[in-house]
Amino acid sequence: MTSPTPCYHCALPVPAGSRFTAAVLGDTREFCCPGCQAVAEAIVAGGLESYYQHRSEASANPEALPVQLVDELELYDRADVQQPFVRHEGELAETTLLMEGISCAACGWLIEKHLRALPAVAEARLNLSNHRLHVRWADAQLPLSQVLSELRHIGYAAHPYQADRASEQLASENRLALRQLGVAGLLWFQAMMATMATWPEFNIDLSPELHTILRWVALFLTTPIVFYSCAPFFKGAMRDLRTRHLTMDVSVSLAIGSAYIAGIWTSITGVGELYFDAVGMFALFLLAGRYLERRARERTAAATAQLVNLLPASCLRLSADGQSERILLSELRVGDQVLVHPGAILPADGKILDGQSSIDESLLTGEYLPRPRTPGDAVTAGTLNVEGALTVEVLALGQDTRLSAIVRLLDRAQAEKPRLAEIADRAAQWFLLLSLIAAAVIGLVWWELDSARAFWIVLAMLVATCPCALSLATPTALTAATGTLHKLGLLLTRGHVLEGLNQIDTVIFDKTGTLTEGRLALRSIRPLGSLTSDQCLSLAAALENRSEHPIARAFGRAPLAAEEVHSMPGLGLEGLVGTQRLRIGQPGFVCELSGTQSPVMPDEPGQWLLLGDSQGPLAWFVLDDRLRADAPALLAACKARGWRTLLLSGDSSPMVASVAAELGIDEARGGLRPDDKLQVLQQLHKEGRKVLMLGDGVNDVPVLAAADISVAMGSATDLAKTSADAVLLSNRLDALVQAFSLARRTRRVIIENLLWAALYNGLMLPFAALGWITPVWAAVGMSISSLIVVLNALRLTRLPSAPAVGTTPETRPLPA
């Protein structure tokens, strides 16, 4: 009996006699129902046919999941692992999964239909807005690992959804802030209508009884605004008074509390005006401004939080008898031995006990070539094992690893304030103190002149002169600009960068990994025998395509296939192409195959590899670094600003001068040690220059630490990142060009905000003191002033226009 044909879209069996077909990727495909047929036709018609081309091949072969993935999924069948995210109700289990690869509603329909077709699944619902899949199933019949495998079979990866405490707290605070804002807005509108009905201008044929009722209705509606929506202001004021530190919470609380108490007095006695509408308006605009600032800060935090998710979820722990067992990373302990296969991430800092391989440490060191590692060598969590299997003893976990240094950069970024922000904070405190003193003095004067107006004039002064706009002027602009820089891939780790970029007049560049890509590319081929360059390249690419080593990427795709390929860490590769046995790598290793003498290596810079067979050497291949495509745009931006440019490199080859000439750099020096670079910087400082340093290596650390502004590449060493003021996570130099423009815009917006806030508060104080402004109009003016500052700062969230040069991912070869 033949097995039924799987549906090309959802992989369910196609019923016998079904005639639902559609042309996909040039062939006629069969589908199980008109729904799958319609979805497929819509995907093709929408130009999204590549979805099927790139969809996991596992959908065509449900048994083809990698062994490592199957082992990892089986961990989820353990009761202790399920405990945090799986709930049991009788015979049914219930969980929420976070789905990857969701692109449209058709994906949700496919996932739900596929799972509901399984006999053990009672319910499957996908929330398209947050990509969370809710599943209820009989786990005695169908293990959770099988549910996850079924999803993999149709091309979707699923993970247990567990929000961490910080995320849950942040989400809870967001919901509370939004509720407080909503309550203030809804009740303020109702209280305003009740209050306005008591005004003489609108009080037409209003009976005394109805007048009294409206006063109490306004009081009833305003009370939740004061005690619920405005609770953060009163809590902040109490905290500030205890610490003897004045902030705008004190002024806001005095204004809201005074107006509310005065409104209660008016409601009871019927004497005076109701200012409940002013209380509501005041609260609404203040809460709106704070909510906008909170959301801007969250976007920045969300962008940086993605940096910490770098370690694997599980690893292979070795028992005393040498048997491997897959465990969760949280179960690993110092002293354990782990087995790390080629292509796997090291789960912890440790020492190699057995095996030899090459380790890609570019994440932490910036070194683009994997480094050979043998027993006794140290390895670092988060690095990639490239070639051979390793047995590693765990020496450090969690916060004790080198990887945690990157995470600590985020904490430092939040701890520092730029000079402008500190000046604005001090100005706001002094202005608030003077305003409170002035309100008390003016209140006493008006009490002598007209006691009936004294309270309302003091209230208007408290509201009108609240330094909300002054306090928001700098933080909102810096928060918006920082979030924009995160979108560009530039992480600020110190607060003075945006301000300091406006004072720079000199830029120092490193070469390797900074102006150049820091990875190898094939520059030329030099045949040594009868084969042509293209033939030699085909043979070399056939071998290298079977390797995970970064050098292999330089050879491109191979038209030939190699078999029996073996990697000799630190030496090269050996394999069979057709009937021809080949080696590529170190000259001595290659010539061992033929027993011939190693040819003389050309005396030119670059990484030289020899290709040979059993008859002798075939060709030299030279690989070298490439100039970043966006480097010319960065140098052009520096020149346009009149900055002096220097290239200081530890490379002593003629490549330093070639790169400087290609980019038009003013001065280039090669073969410099770290202390030599530092001496150059110190001399520039003696000349009164403000210096920006851009580098990535350990030899750049002294200069990065001493420069006025320092930027480390995303591929830099962790020490370089720690010493730098900013980290270029994207490794795109054009992000710096945009950062230069954004720094100027930020300074301009901050100055605009400070001038506006100072002008508003400076004018409102005498106007309120003279009795020309009522508390209602003071609340309107203060709220509008704060919103103008926030909206002006939010202009910085628009990405600056990208430069014309360097927008493509292609790289430029270095000059010969």
Short mmCIF file of N, CA and C in Angstrom, two decimals, residues 31 114 402 707:
data_model
loop_
_atom_site.label_atom_id
_atom_site.label_comp_id
_atom_site.label_asym_id
_atom_site.label_seq_id
_atom_site.Cartn_x
_atom_site.Cartn_y
_atom_site.Cartn_z
N PHE A 31 -2.53 19.70 -3.39
CA PHE A 31 -2.93 20.24 -2.09
C PHE A 31 -4.09 19.42 -1.55
N HIS A 114 -2.71 22.10 11.28
CA HIS A 114 -1.82 20.95 11.39
C HIS A 114 -1.90 20.34 12.79
N ARG A 402 33.58 36.02 30.63
CA ARG A 402 34.01 37.23 29.91
C ARG A 402 32.84 37.84 29.15
N ALA A 707 40.93 59.02 24.62
CA ALA A 707 40.35 59.93 23.64
C ALA A 707 39.15 60.67 24.23
#
